[in-house]
Amino acid sequence: MAAIRAAVLVLLGLCLGGAAAAIPLVIWHGMGDSCCNPQSMGYIKKIVENKIPGIYVLSLKIGNNLIQDMENSFFMNVNDQVREVCSQLAKDPHLKGGYNAMGFSQGGQFLRAVAQRCPSPPMLNLISVGGQHQGSVYGFPRCPGESSHICDWIRKTLDLGAYTQAVQEHLVQAEYWHDPLKEEDYRKNSIFLADINQERGINETYKKNLMALKKFVMVKFLNDTMVDPPISEWFGFYKSGQAKETIPLKETSLYLEDRLGLQEMDKAGKLVFLGVKGDHLHFSEEWFYSTILPFLQ
């Protein structure tokens, strides 16, 4: 009788519990965007919720309103942004069992910093959509609002002194500015990217935390005119000392020395490299459903 009673209780639990709850999703927008723009992050949030009933989607807002959120994507120290996000995630009861993360453009490498620095609550899968993981450089070819004074000012500032302390502390794009002709300046003075890419030494905690991911998905836009070089979206970059020839991730010192654990993750099948035709962040709803959605379920 005891065995029968136990079996009945298990069946009742399955019936009452229903299907497993959807894994929550955290989204971080890119430069010049905001958490809830109905044509970008608001749209992504909506289509995910439509396809995965009951899912909790948190689109990150940095600041007290949408204007501050947008401005902070240009002018708030990235390390401070990451700390703020880590605090938001730790306080959110929906995320305590773990979550998937999806970052767009610079939001991709920012969420990687969250994975490396803040393992609780645990990030399960990281999807980087056009994230510049080895940085971006040269000309700042395009930014939201091509004719805006903000974009013109940022270009001039980066060209004049991307690695000065004042610029590093107050201009987001300088913090992942990676000049292959000034590698020493980059390694010494980059306050964000050089740190999370282990350019000044090995932080074993960063490595351990990143390797805890189930999957690290990197989306590269095959006709990208914004990220220079586009191969940065797959962790490749220019060969040091020049700005014409690029090398893939597997030929970089980051991979060969396995400073982040990417080599080990690659061998374990945890790295996923996806290419999509189109310019930066240009993709179809059909592509998103068929290619990205499976990693969220």
Coordinates of C-alpha atoms in Angstrom, one line a residue:
M1 CA 0.0 0.0 0.0
A2 CA 2.8 2.4 0.8
A3 CA 4.3 2.0 -2.7
I4 CA 0.9 2.6 -4.3
R5 CA 0.3 5.7 -2.2
A6 CA 3.7 7.0 -3.2
A7 CA 3.0 6.4 -6.9
V8 CA -0.3 8.2 -6.6
L9 CA 1.3 11.2 -4.9
V10 CA 3.9 11.4 -7.7
L11 CA 1.2 11.3 -10.4
L12 CA -0.8 14.0 -8.5
G13 CA 2.3 16.2 -8.3
L14 CA 2.9 15.9 -12.1
C15 CA -0.7 16.7 -12.9
L16 CA -0.8 19.7 -10.5
G17 CA 2.6 21.0 -11.5
G18 CA 1.9 20.8 -15.2
A19 CA 4.7 21.5 -17.7
A20 CA 8.0 22.9 -16.5
A21 CA 8.0 26.6 -16.1
A22 CA 9.7 28.6 -18.9
I23 CA 13.2 29.7 -18.2
P24 CA 13.2 33.5 -17.6
L25 CA 15.0 35.7 -20.2
V26 CA 17.0 38.9 -19.5
I27 CA 17.6 41.3 -22.4
W28 CA 20.2 44.1 -22.7
H29 CA 19.8 46.6 -25.5
G30 CA 22.5 48.2 -27.6
M31 CA 23.9 51.7 -28.0
G32 CA 21.4 54.5 -28.4
D33 CA 18.5 52.2 -27.7
S34 CA 16.3 51.7 -24.6
C35 CA 14.7 48.8 -22.7
C36 CA 11.2 49.3 -24.1
N37 CA 11.4 50.8 -27.6
P38 CA 8.4 49.1 -29.4
Q39 CA 10.5 48.8 -32.6
S40 CA 13.4 47.1 -30.9
M41 CA 13.6 45.6 -27.4
G42 CA 9.8 46.0 -26.8
Y43 CA 9.2 44.1 -30.0
I44 CA 11.7 41.3 -29.1
K45 CA 10.1 41.0 -25.7
K46 CA 6.6 40.7 -27.3
I47 CA 7.5 38.0 -29.8
V48 CA 9.3 35.9 -27.2
E49 CA 6.3 36.1 -24.9
N50 CA 4.0 35.2 -27.7
K51 CA 6.0 32.1 -28.6
I52 CA 6.8 31.0 -25.1
P53 CA 3.7 31.3 -23.0
G54 CA 4.3 32.2 -19.4
I55 CA 7.9 33.3 -19.8
Y56 CA 9.2 36.1 -17.7
V57 CA 11.2 38.6 -19.8
L58 CA 13.2 41.3 -18.2
S59 CA 14.4 44.0 -20.6
L60 CA 17.1 45.9 -18.6
K61 CA 16.7 49.6 -18.0
I62 CA 19.7 51.6 -16.7
G63 CA 18.3 54.7 -15.1
N64 CA 15.0 56.1 -13.9
N65 CA 13.4 56.5 -17.3
L66 CA 13.8 55.7 -21.0
I67 CA 15.7 58.9 -21.7
Q68 CA 18.3 58.1 -19.0
D69 CA 18.4 54.5 -20.2
M70 CA 19.3 55.7 -23.7
E71 CA 21.8 58.4 -22.5
N72 CA 23.5 55.9 -20.2
S73 CA 24.2 53.6 -23.2
F74 CA 26.7 56.4 -24.3
F75 CA 27.9 58.0 -21.1
M76 CA 27.6 55.8 -18.0
N77 CA 30.7 53.9 -17.0
V78 CA 30.2 50.3 -18.1
N79 CA 31.6 48.8 -14.9
D80 CA 28.9 50.8 -13.0
Q81 CA 26.3 49.6 -15.4
V82 CA 27.3 46.0 -14.9
R83 CA 27.2 46.5 -11.1
E84 CA 23.7 48.0 -11.4
V85 CA 22.5 45.1 -13.5
C86 CA 24.0 42.5 -11.1
S87 CA 22.1 44.1 -8.3
Q88 CA 18.8 44.1 -10.3
L89 CA 19.2 40.5 -11.1
A90 CA 20.1 39.4 -7.6
K91 CA 17.0 41.2 -6.2
D92 CA 14.6 39.7 -8.8
P93 CA 12.7 36.7 -7.4
H94 CA 11.8 35.5 -10.9
L95 CA 15.5 34.8 -11.6
K96 CA 16.6 32.9 -8.5
G97 CA 16.5 29.6 -10.3
G98 CA 18.6 30.8 -13.3
Y99 CA 17.9 32.6 -16.5
N100 CA 18.9 32.9 -20.2
A101 CA 20.5 36.2 -21.4
M102 CA 20.4 37.9 -24.8
G103 CA 22.4 41.0 -25.5
F104 CA 22.2 43.1 -28.6
S105 CA 25.4 44.8 -29.9
Q106 CA 27.3 46.3 -26.9
G107 CA 24.7 44.6 -24.7
G108 CA 26.2 41.3 -25.7
Q109 CA 29.6 42.0 -24.2
F110 CA 28.0 43.7 -21.2
L111 CA 26.0 40.6 -20.4
R112 CA 29.2 38.5 -20.8
A113 CA 30.7 40.7 -18.1
V114 CA 27.6 39.9 -15.9
A115 CA 28.2 36.2 -16.5
Q116 CA 31.9 36.5 -15.5
R117 CA 31.4 38.8 -12.5
C118 CA 28.1 37.8 -11.1
P119 CA 27.3 34.1 -11.0
S120 CA 24.3 34.4 -8.7
P121 CA 21.6 34.1 -10.0
P122 CA 23.1 31.7 -12.6
M123 CA 23.1 32.6 -16.3
L124 CA 22.3 29.5 -18.2
N125 CA 22.7 30.4 -21.9
L126 CA 24.2 33.6 -23.3
I127 CA 23.1 34.8 -26.7
S128 CA 25.2 37.7 -28.1
V129 CA 23.5 39.3 -31.1
G130 CA 26.2 41.4 -32.8
G131 CA 28.3 41.8 -29.7
Q132 CA 31.8 43.2 -30.1
H133 CA 33.7 40.7 -27.9
Q134 CA 37.2 41.8 -29.1
G135 CA 36.1 45.4 -29.3
S136 CA 35.6 47.7 -32.1
V137 CA 37.8 50.4 -33.6
Y138 CA 38.3 52.9 -36.4
G139 CA 36.0 55.7 -37.5
F140 CA 33.0 54.7 -35.5
P141 CA 31.4 54.1 -38.9
R142 CA 27.8 54.5 -37.9
C143 CA 25.8 55.1 -34.7
P144 CA 22.1 55.8 -34.1
G145 CA 21.2 59.2 -35.5
E146 CA 23.9 59.6 -38.1
S147 CA 23.5 63.4 -38.2
S148 CA 23.3 63.8 -34.4
H149 CA 25.8 65.9 -32.6
I150 CA 26.3 63.1 -30.1
C151 CA 27.6 60.8 -32.7
D152 CA 29.9 63.4 -34.2
W153 CA 31.3 64.3 -30.7
I154 CA 31.9 60.7 -29.9
R155 CA 33.9 60.1 -33.1
K156 CA 36.1 63.1 -32.4
T157 CA 36.6 62.2 -28.8
L158 CA 37.6 58.6 -29.6
D159 CA 40.0 59.7 -32.3
L160 CA 41.7 62.2 -30.0
G161 CA 42.0 60.2 -26.8
A162 CA 40.1 56.9 -26.4
Y163 CA 42.6 55.7 -23.7
T164 CA 42.8 58.8 -21.5
Q165 CA 41.3 58.3 -18.1
A166 CA 38.6 60.9 -18.4
V167 CA 37.3 59.4 -21.7
Q168 CA 37.5 55.9 -20.4
E169 CA 35.6 56.8 -17.3
H170 CA 32.8 58.6 -19.1
L171 CA 32.4 57.3 -22.6
V172 CA 30.9 53.8 -23.0
Q173 CA 32.3 53.2 -26.5
A174 CA 35.8 54.1 -25.4
E175 CA 35.6 51.3 -22.9
Y176 CA 35.5 48.7 -25.7
W177 CA 37.7 50.6 -28.1
H178 CA 40.4 48.3 -29.3
D179 CA 43.1 49.8 -31.4
P180 CA 45.4 47.1 -32.9
L181 CA 48.1 49.8 -33.6
K182 CA 48.1 50.7 -29.9
E183 CA 47.9 47.3 -28.2
E184 CA 49.9 48.4 -25.2
D185 CA 47.8 51.5 -24.6
Y186 CA 44.7 49.3 -24.9
R187 CA 45.9 46.6 -22.4
K188 CA 47.1 49.2 -19.9
N189 CA 44.3 51.7 -20.0
S190 CA 41.0 50.0 -21.1
I191 CA 39.0 49.9 -18.0
F192 CA 36.4 47.4 -19.2
L193 CA 37.2 45.2 -22.2
A194 CA 40.8 44.6 -21.4
D195 CA 39.6 43.4 -17.9
I196 CA 36.9 41.0 -19.0
N197 CA 39.2 39.7 -21.8
Q198 CA 41.9 38.9 -19.3
E199 CA 44.5 41.2 -21.0
R200 CA 46.3 42.1 -17.8
G201 CA 46.4 38.7 -16.1
I202 CA 44.1 35.8 -15.4
N203 CA 41.1 36.1 -13.1
E204 CA 40.3 32.5 -12.5
T205 CA 36.8 33.4 -11.2
Y206 CA 36.0 35.1 -14.5
K207 CA 37.1 31.9 -16.3
K208 CA 35.2 29.6 -14.0
N209 CA 32.0 31.6 -14.2
L210 CA 32.0 31.9 -18.0
M211 CA 32.7 28.2 -18.4
A212 CA 29.6 27.5 -16.3
L213 CA 27.4 28.5 -19.2
K214 CA 25.5 25.7 -21.0
K215 CA 25.8 27.5 -24.3
F216 CA 27.5 30.7 -25.5
V217 CA 25.9 31.7 -28.8
M218 CA 27.5 34.4 -30.9
V219 CA 25.7 35.9 -33.9
K220 CA 27.7 37.7 -36.5
F221 CA 26.1 39.9 -39.2
L222 CA 27.7 39.0 -42.5
N223 CA 27.2 42.4 -44.0
D224 CA 27.9 44.5 -40.9
T225 CA 28.9 48.1 -41.6
M226 CA 28.9 49.2 -38.0
V227 CA 31.3 46.9 -36.1
D228 CA 34.9 47.2 -37.3
P229 CA 36.0 44.4 -37.6
P230 CA 32.8 42.4 -37.9
I231 CA 34.7 39.2 -36.9
S232 CA 34.9 40.7 -33.4
E233 CA 31.3 39.3 -33.1
W234 CA 32.8 35.8 -33.2
F235 CA 35.8 36.8 -30.9
G236 CA 38.2 37.3 -33.8
F237 CA 40.1 40.5 -34.4
Y238 CA 42.9 42.3 -36.4
K239 CA 46.3 40.7 -36.3
S240 CA 48.2 42.8 -33.9
G241 CA 50.2 45.8 -35.3
Q242 CA 48.1 46.4 -38.4
A243 CA 44.5 46.9 -39.4
K244 CA 43.9 44.9 -42.6
E245 CA 44.3 41.2 -41.9
T246 CA 42.0 39.6 -39.4
I247 CA 42.3 36.3 -37.5
P248 CA 39.6 34.0 -36.2
L249 CA 39.1 33.2 -32.5
K250 CA 41.1 30.0 -32.7
E251 CA 44.2 31.9 -33.8
T252 CA 44.1 34.5 -31.1
S253 CA 46.2 34.4 -28.0
L254 CA 43.0 34.6 -25.9
Y255 CA 42.0 31.1 -27.3
L256 CA 45.5 29.6 -27.6
E257 CA 46.3 30.5 -24.0
D258 CA 42.7 29.7 -23.0
R259 CA 42.6 32.8 -20.8
L260 CA 38.8 32.8 -20.6
G261 CA 38.2 29.0 -21.0
L262 CA 36.9 29.5 -24.6
Q263 CA 39.1 26.7 -25.9
E264 CA 37.7 24.3 -23.3
M265 CA 34.2 25.4 -23.9
D266 CA 34.7 25.0 -27.7
K267 CA 35.9 21.4 -27.2
A268 CA 32.9 20.7 -25.0
G269 CA 30.5 22.0 -27.7
K270 CA 29.4 25.0 -25.7
L271 CA 30.3 27.7 -28.3
V272 CA 27.9 28.3 -31.1
F273 CA 28.8 30.6 -34.0
L274 CA 25.9 31.8 -36.1
G275 CA 26.0 34.0 -39.2
V276 CA 23.1 35.9 -40.6
K277 CA 22.9 37.9 -43.8
G278 CA 22.3 41.6 -43.3
D279 CA 23.7 44.7 -41.7
H280 CA 24.1 45.2 -38.0
L281 CA 21.1 44.0 -36.0
H282 CA 19.1 43.4 -39.2
F283 CA 17.3 40.1 -39.1
S284 CA 13.9 38.7 -39.9
E285 CA 11.3 37.4 -37.5
E286 CA 11.4 34.1 -39.2
W287 CA 15.2 33.8 -38.6
F288 CA 14.7 34.7 -35.0
Y289 CA 12.1 32.0 -34.5
S290 CA 13.9 29.2 -36.3
T291 CA 17.5 30.0 -35.1
I292 CA 17.4 31.8 -31.7
L293 CA 14.2 30.7 -30.1
P294 CA 15.4 27.1 -29.6
F295 CA 18.1 28.3 -27.2
L296 CA 15.4 30.0 -25.0
Q297 CA 13.2 26.9 -24.5

